[in-house]
PDB file of C-alpha atoms and ligand atoms in Angstrom:
ATOM      1  CA  UNK M  22      12.851 -27.477 -31.411  1.00  0.00           C
ATOM      2  CA  UNK M  23      11.976 -23.792 -31.121  1.00  0.00           C
ATOM      3  CA  UNK M  24       8.330 -24.593 -30.431  1.00  0.00           C
ATOM      4  CA  UNK M  25       8.813 -26.968 -27.477  1.00  0.00           C
ATOM      5  CA  UNK M  26      11.367 -24.607 -25.930  1.00  0.00           C
ATOM      6  CA  UNK M  27       9.051 -21.646 -26.193  1.00  0.00           C
ATOM      7  CA  UNK M  28       8.307 -21.545 -22.496  1.00  0.00           C
ATOM      8  CA  UNK M  29      12.038 -20.890 -21.813  1.00  0.00           C
ATOM      9  CA  UNK M  30      13.659 -17.495 -22.018  1.00  0.00           C
ATOM     10  CA  UNK M  31      16.214 -16.949 -24.754  1.00  0.00           C
ATOM     11  CA  UNK M  32      19.100 -17.713 -22.411  1.00  0.00           C
ATOM     12  CA  UNK M  33      17.470 -20.698 -20.878  1.00  0.00           C
ATOM     13  CA  UNK M  34      16.713 -22.091 -24.372  1.00  0.00           C
ATOM     14  CA  UNK M  35      20.277 -21.531 -25.447  1.00  0.00           C
ATOM     15  CA  UNK M  36      21.585 -23.216 -22.284  1.00  0.00           C
ATOM     16  CA  UNK M  37      19.224 -26.180 -22.806  1.00  0.00           C
ATOM     17  CA  UNK M  38      20.349 -26.566 -26.401  1.00  0.00           C
ATOM     18  CA  UNK M  39      24.058 -26.513 -25.436  1.00  0.00           C
ATOM     19  CA  UNK M  40      23.378 -28.967 -22.591  1.00  0.00           C
ATOM     20  CA  UNK M  41      21.584 -31.361 -24.932  1.00  0.00           C
ATOM     21  CA  UNK M  42      24.454 -31.220 -27.448  1.00  0.00           C
ATOM     22  CA  UNK M  43      27.006 -31.889 -24.782  1.00  0.00           C
ATOM     23  CA  UNK M  44      25.062 -34.930 -23.575  1.00  0.00           C
ATOM     24  CA  UNK M  45      24.392 -36.276 -27.063  1.00  0.00           C
ATOM     25  CA  UNK M  46      28.019 -36.119 -28.066  1.00  0.00           C
ATOM     26  CA  UNK M  47      29.078 -37.747 -24.816  1.00  0.00           C
ATOM     27  CA  UNK M  48      31.210 -34.769 -23.763  1.00  0.00           C
ATOM     28  CA  UNK M  49      29.373 -34.344 -20.460  1.00  0.00           C
ATOM     29  CA  UNK M  50      27.905 -37.040 -18.330  1.00  0.00           C
ATOM     30  CA  UNK M  51      24.353 -36.075 -17.154  1.00  0.00           C
ATOM     31  CA  UNK M  52      24.860 -37.972 -13.868  1.00  0.00           C
ATOM     32  CA  UNK M  53      27.829 -35.803 -13.081  1.00  0.00           C
ATOM     33  CA  UNK M  54      25.850 -32.665 -13.770  1.00  0.00           C
ATOM     34  CA  UNK M  55      22.983 -33.897 -11.557  1.00  0.00           C
ATOM     35  CA  UNK M  56      25.485 -34.455  -8.735  1.00  0.00           C
ATOM     36  CA  UNK M  57      26.858 -30.945  -9.049  1.00  0.00           C
ATOM     37  CA  UNK M  58      23.384 -29.420  -9.125  1.00  0.00           C
ATOM     38  CA  UNK M  59      22.352 -31.505  -6.114  1.00  0.00           C
ATOM     39  CA  UNK M  60      25.505 -30.349  -4.270  1.00  0.00           C
ATOM     40  CA  UNK M  61      24.660 -26.668  -4.773  1.00  0.00           C
ATOM     41  CA  UNK M  62      20.908 -27.126  -4.100  1.00  0.00           C
ATOM     42  CA  UNK M  63      20.891 -29.325  -1.006  1.00  0.00           C
ATOM     43  CA  UNK M  64      24.326 -30.418   0.273  1.00  0.00           C
ATOM     44  CA  UNK M  65      25.634 -26.936   0.561  1.00  0.00           C
ATOM     45  CA  UNK M  66      23.798 -24.446   2.649  1.00  0.00           C
ATOM     46  CA  UNK M  67      23.331 -22.627   5.951  1.00  0.00           C
ATOM     47  CA  UNK M  68      21.995 -25.770   7.620  1.00  0.00           C
ATOM     48  CA  UNK M  69      25.571 -27.003   7.689  1.00  0.00           C
ATOM     49  CA  UNK M  70      26.717 -23.882   9.472  1.00  0.00           C
ATOM     50  CA  UNK M  71      23.794 -24.151  11.867  1.00  0.00           C
ATOM     51  CA  UNK M  72      24.965 -27.610  12.820  1.00  0.00           C
ATOM     52  CA  UNK M  73      28.499 -26.288  13.536  1.00  0.00           C
ATOM     53  CA  UNK M  74      27.063 -23.455  15.646  1.00  0.00           C
ATOM     54  CA  UNK M  75      24.735 -25.732  17.667  1.00  0.00           C
ATOM     55  CA  UNK M  76      27.617 -28.127  18.295  1.00  0.00           C
ATOM     56  CA  UNK M  77      29.785 -25.219  19.640  1.00  0.00           C
ATOM     57  CA  UNK M  78      26.882 -24.390  22.022  1.00  0.00           C
ATOM     58  CA  UNK M  79      26.701 -27.865  23.528  1.00  0.00           C
ATOM     59  CA  UNK M  80      30.255 -29.161  23.272  1.00  0.00           C
ATOM     60  CA  UNK M  81      32.986 -26.989  24.767  1.00  0.00           C
ATOM     61  CA  UNK M  82      35.805 -29.140  23.329  1.00  0.00           C
ATOM     62  CA  UNK M  83      34.359 -28.696  19.852  1.00  0.00           C
ATOM     63  CA  UNK M  84      33.951 -24.992  20.491  1.00  0.00           C
ATOM     64  CA  UNK M  85      37.618 -24.747  21.441  1.00  0.00           C
ATOM     65  CA  UNK M  86      38.535 -26.584  18.246  1.00  0.00           C
ATOM     66  CA  UNK M  87      36.397 -24.177  16.155  1.00  0.00           C
ATOM     67  CA  UNK M  88      38.140 -21.244  17.836  1.00  0.00           C
ATOM     68  CA  UNK M  89      41.569 -22.714  17.159  1.00  0.00           C
ATOM     69  CA  UNK M  90      41.075 -24.179  13.696  1.00  0.00           C
ATOM     70  CA  UNK M  91      37.531 -23.732  12.262  1.00  0.00           C
ATOM     71  CA  UNK M  92      38.543 -25.180   8.879  1.00  0.00           C
ATOM     72  CA  UNK M  93      39.566 -28.518  10.456  1.00  0.00           C
ATOM     73  CA  UNK M  94      36.693 -28.583  12.928  1.00  0.00           C
ATOM     74  CA  UNK M  95      34.157 -28.047  10.130  1.00  0.00           C
ATOM     75  CA  UNK M  96      35.856 -30.574   7.833  1.00  0.00           C
ATOM     76  CA  UNK M  97      35.448 -33.121  10.619  1.00  0.00           C
ATOM     77  CA  UNK M  98      31.655 -32.778  10.090  1.00  0.00           C
ATOM     78  CA  UNK M  99      32.090 -33.081   6.318  1.00  0.00           C
ATOM     79  CA  UNK M 100      31.969 -29.358   5.478  1.00  0.00           C
ATOM     80  CA  UNK M 101      34.982 -28.608   3.360  1.00  0.00           C
ATOM     81  CA  UNK M 102      35.939 -27.874  -0.196  1.00  0.00           C
ATOM     82  CA  UNK M 103      35.430 -25.071  -2.644  1.00  0.00           C
ATOM     83  CA  UNK M 104      35.554 -21.551  -1.054  1.00  0.00           C
ATOM     84  CA  UNK M 105      36.544 -23.014   2.312  1.00  0.00           C
ATOM     85  CA  UNK M 106      40.224 -23.528   2.200  1.00  0.00           C
ATOM     86  CA  UNK M 107      40.597 -21.367   5.321  1.00  0.00           C
ATOM     87  CA  UNK M 108      37.658 -20.454   7.499  1.00  0.00           C
ATOM     88  CA  UNK M 109      37.951 -18.465  10.681  1.00  0.00           C
ATOM     89  CA  UNK M 110      35.236 -18.388  13.262  1.00  0.00           C
ATOM     90  CA  UNK M 111      34.547 -15.230  15.261  1.00  0.00           C
ATOM     91  CA  UNK M 112      32.445 -15.548  18.399  1.00  0.00           C
ATOM     92  CA  UNK M 113      29.814 -13.024  19.485  1.00  0.00           C
ATOM     93  CA  UNK M 114      29.582 -12.359  23.167  1.00  0.00           C
ATOM     94  CA  UNK M 115      28.228  -9.688  25.511  1.00  0.00           C
ATOM     95  CA  UNK M 116      31.156  -7.386  24.720  1.00  0.00           C
ATOM     96  CA  UNK M 117      31.654  -7.858  20.989  1.00  0.00           C
ATOM     97  CA  UNK M 118      29.438  -8.234  17.911  1.00  0.00           C
ATOM     98  CA  UNK M 119      31.069  -9.482  14.711  1.00  0.00           C
ATOM     99  CA  UNK M 120      29.803  -8.846  11.183  1.00  0.00           C
ATOM    100  CA  UNK M 121      31.247 -10.172   7.925  1.00  0.00           C
ATOM    101  CA  UNK M 122      31.607  -8.535   4.520  1.00  0.00           C
ATOM    102  CA  UNK M 123      33.666  -9.019   1.402  1.00  0.00           C
ATOM    103  CA  UNK M 124      34.526  -5.471   0.369  1.00  0.00           C
ATOM    104  CA  UNK M 125      36.150  -6.580  -2.944  1.00  0.00           C
ATOM    105  CA  UNK M 126      33.584  -8.999  -4.263  1.00  0.00           C
ATOM    106  CA  UNK M 127      31.547 -11.740  -2.586  1.00  0.00           C
ATOM    107  CA  UNK M 128      33.905 -14.208  -0.811  1.00  0.00           C
ATOM    108  CA  UNK M 129      31.877 -16.400   1.472  1.00  0.00           C
ATOM    109  CA  UNK M 130      32.315 -19.811   3.206  1.00  0.00           C
ATOM    110  CA  UNK M 131      30.226 -21.889   0.794  1.00  0.00           C
ATOM    111  CA  UNK M 132      30.286 -25.294   2.526  1.00  0.00           C
ATOM    112  CA  UNK M 133      28.815 -23.936   5.732  1.00  0.00           C
ATOM    113  CA  UNK M 134      26.651 -21.083   4.442  1.00  0.00           C
ATOM    114  CA  UNK M 135      25.784 -22.010   0.873  1.00  0.00           C
ATOM    115  CA  UNK M 136      25.804 -19.312  -1.790  1.00  0.00           C
ATOM    116  CA  UNK M 137      25.749 -15.662  -0.646  1.00  0.00           C
ATOM    117  CA  UNK M 138      22.538 -13.695  -0.696  1.00  0.00           C
ATOM    118  CA  UNK M 139      22.201 -10.837  -3.240  1.00  0.00           C
ATOM    119  CA  UNK M 140      22.502  -8.116  -0.629  1.00  0.00           C
ATOM    120  CA  UNK M 141      25.831  -9.535   0.539  1.00  0.00           C
ATOM    121  CA  UNK M 142      27.158  -8.990  -2.968  1.00  0.00           C
ATOM    122  CA  UNK M 143      25.666  -5.505  -3.393  1.00  0.00           C
ATOM    123  CA  UNK M 144      27.994  -2.510  -3.612  1.00  0.00           C
ATOM    124  CA  UNK M 145      25.792  -0.778  -1.061  1.00  0.00           C
ATOM    125  CA  UNK M 146      26.302  -3.313   1.701  1.00  0.00           C
ATOM    126  CA  UNK M 147      29.971  -3.803   0.903  1.00  0.00           C
ATOM    127  CA  UNK M 148      30.788  -0.120   1.157  1.00  0.00           C
ATOM    128  CA  UNK M 149      28.444   0.992   3.891  1.00  0.00           C
ATOM    129  CA  UNK M 150      28.983  -1.774   6.427  1.00  0.00           C
ATOM    130  CA  UNK M 151      32.647  -0.848   6.709  1.00  0.00           C
ATOM    131  CA  UNK M 152      31.978   2.853   7.177  1.00  0.00           C
ATOM    132  CA  UNK M 153      28.940   2.585   9.473  1.00  0.00           C
ATOM    133  CA  UNK M 154      28.312  -1.000  10.694  1.00  0.00           C
ATOM    134  CA  UNK M 155      25.979   0.043  13.506  1.00  0.00           C
ATOM    135  CA  UNK M 156      23.888   2.134  11.121  1.00  0.00           C
ATOM    136  CA  UNK M 157      23.662  -0.609   8.538  1.00  0.00           C
ATOM    137  CA  UNK M 158      22.680  -3.196  11.182  1.00  0.00           C
ATOM    138  CA  UNK M 159      20.022  -0.919  12.588  1.00  0.00           C
ATOM    139  CA  UNK M 160      18.584   0.411   9.340  1.00  0.00           C
ATOM    140  CA  UNK M 161      18.849  -2.609   7.078  1.00  0.00           C
ATOM    141  CA  UNK M 162      18.582  -5.490   9.539  1.00  0.00           C
ATOM    142  CA  UNK M 163      16.643  -4.040  12.431  1.00  0.00           C
ATOM    143  CA  UNK M 164      19.449  -5.035  14.775  1.00  0.00           C
ATOM    144  CA  UNK M 165      20.381  -2.564  17.500  1.00  0.00           C
ATOM    145  CA  UNK M 166      23.812  -3.074  19.006  1.00  0.00           C
ATOM    146  CA  UNK M 167      24.126  -1.265  22.386  1.00  0.00           C
ATOM    147  CA  UNK M 168      26.823   1.404  22.619  1.00  0.00           C
ATOM    148  CA  UNK M 169      28.803  -0.630  25.184  1.00  0.00           C
ATOM    149  CA  UNK M 170      29.163  -3.537  22.753  1.00  0.00           C
ATOM    150  CA  UNK M 171      32.037  -3.253  20.209  1.00  0.00           C
ATOM    151  CA  UNK M 172      31.213  -3.920  16.600  1.00  0.00           C
ATOM    152  CA  UNK M 173      33.973  -5.548  14.540  1.00  0.00           C
ATOM    153  CA  UNK M 174      33.812  -5.936  10.786  1.00  0.00           C
ATOM    154  CA  UNK M 175      35.688  -8.768   9.100  1.00  0.00           C
ATOM    155  CA  UNK M 176      36.653  -8.508   5.433  1.00  0.00           C
ATOM    156  CA  UNK M 177      36.518 -11.866   3.705  1.00  0.00           C
ATOM    157  CA  UNK M 178      38.922 -12.578   0.913  1.00  0.00           C
ATOM    158  CA  UNK M 179      39.859 -15.433  -1.320  1.00  0.00           C
ATOM    159  CA  UNK M 180      42.417 -16.427   1.276  1.00  0.00           C
ATOM    160  CA  UNK M 181      40.304 -16.321   4.398  1.00  0.00           C
ATOM    161  CA  UNK M 182      36.541 -16.451   5.000  1.00  0.00           C
ATOM    162  CA  UNK M 183      34.610 -15.868   8.209  1.00  0.00           C
ATOM    163  CA  UNK M 184      31.651 -17.393   9.989  1.00  0.00           C
ATOM    164  CA  UNK M 185      30.094 -15.662  12.961  1.00  0.00           C
ATOM    165  CA  UNK M 186      29.190 -17.912  15.896  1.00  0.00           C
ATOM    166  CA  UNK M 187      26.191 -16.146  17.456  1.00  0.00           C
ATOM    167  CA  UNK M 188      25.468 -16.171  21.183  1.00  0.00           C
ATOM    168  CA  UNK M 189      23.306 -19.014  22.417  1.00  0.00           C
ATOM    169  CA  UNK M 190      19.917 -17.444  23.109  1.00  0.00           C
ATOM    170  CA  UNK M 191      18.541 -17.287  26.674  1.00  0.00           C
ATOM    171  CA  UNK M 192      15.900 -19.728  27.582  1.00  0.00           C
ATOM    172  CA  UNK M 193      17.471 -22.637  25.688  1.00  0.00           C
ATOM    173  CA  UNK M 194      18.908 -24.494  28.701  1.00  0.00           C
ATOM    174  CA  UNK M 195      18.368 -28.165  28.239  1.00  0.00           C
ATOM    175  CA  UNK M 196      17.623 -27.935  24.491  1.00  0.00           C
ATOM    176  CA  UNK M 197      19.044 -30.672  22.328  1.00  0.00           C
ATOM    177  CA  UNK M 198      21.477 -29.966  19.544  1.00  0.00           C
ATOM    178  CA  UNK M 199      18.702 -30.716  17.009  1.00  0.00           C
ATOM    179  CA  UNK M 200      16.462 -28.109  18.666  1.00  0.00           C
ATOM    180  CA  UNK M 201      19.244 -25.552  18.807  1.00  0.00           C
ATOM    181  CA  UNK M 202      19.929 -25.900  15.082  1.00  0.00           C
ATOM    182  CA  UNK M 203      16.510 -24.383  14.334  1.00  0.00           C
ATOM    183  CA  UNK M 204      17.585 -21.096  16.004  1.00  0.00           C
ATOM    184  CA  UNK M 205      20.645 -20.565  13.808  1.00  0.00           C
ATOM    185  CA  UNK M 206      19.953 -18.561  10.628  1.00  0.00           C
ATOM    186  CA  UNK M 207      22.230 -17.687   7.726  1.00  0.00           C
ATOM    187  CA  UNK M 208      21.988 -14.011   8.646  1.00  0.00           C
ATOM    188  CA  UNK M 209      23.071 -14.755  12.238  1.00  0.00           C
ATOM    189  CA  UNK M 210      26.195 -16.475  10.865  1.00  0.00           C
ATOM    190  CA  UNK M 211      26.997 -13.421   8.720  1.00  0.00           C
ATOM    191  CA  UNK M 212      26.456 -11.325  11.841  1.00  0.00           C
ATOM    192  CA  UNK M 213      23.652  -9.110  10.578  1.00  0.00           C
ATOM    193  CA  UNK M 214      21.157 -10.767  12.991  1.00  0.00           C
ATOM    194  CA  UNK M 215      21.269 -12.597  16.262  1.00  0.00           C
ATOM    195  CA  UNK M 216      20.236 -16.208  16.603  1.00  0.00           C
ATOM    196  CA  UNK M 217      16.479 -16.608  16.862  1.00  0.00           C
ATOM    197  CA  UNK M 218      14.944 -16.735  20.387  1.00  0.00           C
ATOM    198  CA  UNK M 219      12.725 -19.667  21.382  1.00  0.00           C
ATOM    199  CA  UNK M 220       9.735 -17.258  21.101  1.00  0.00           C
ATOM    200  CA  UNK M 221      10.681 -16.224  17.547  1.00  0.00           C
ATOM    201  CA  UNK M 222      11.114 -19.787  16.360  1.00  0.00           C
ATOM    202  CA  UNK M 223       7.781 -20.782  17.838  1.00  0.00           C
ATOM    203  CA  UNK M 224       5.989 -17.945  15.989  1.00  0.00           C
TER     204      UNK M 224
HETATM  205 FE1   FE S 324      35.214 -11.694  -2.481  1.00  0.00          FE
END
């Protein structure tokens, strides 16, 4: 046992051993575990959010729905569940730039963005982005927000989570929804970046 687990770390080996026992004793069904792992690895992630954003760019009725009730509008595409009981969408435009944080911990809209990146959970981001959002965006994310654009910081909680709908980049007139999806990154939906430009995505 010990020998064939030797390529695992101590914690991995312990986890494997517990997992094997749970399977052998019929306490846990391996298929159920596989489904949960698959859900976190591939069904849940920023591609879902990118589809929502691209849809808001091409379909004004859908955009209105997202503005009114993002939770329901996203659930209509199949993005609902854990950590998404209430999602609010905030829309970037030429006057306002929105950025999202969870000052208390790491609340995040899982079904549309997946699991939060490490920096989102860091004490540094959580404290500094509230005190100096422009500085954090400039220094940490290379994003310069002009002085005549307001920066608004939204504090996620277990009750309400936010997704930023970035502005549709210039030069994408006539693009299909599928093409537009490729411009929408996780960071743009947290508000620490803008959507990619056609030039950036080609590079
Ligand atoms: Fe939190």
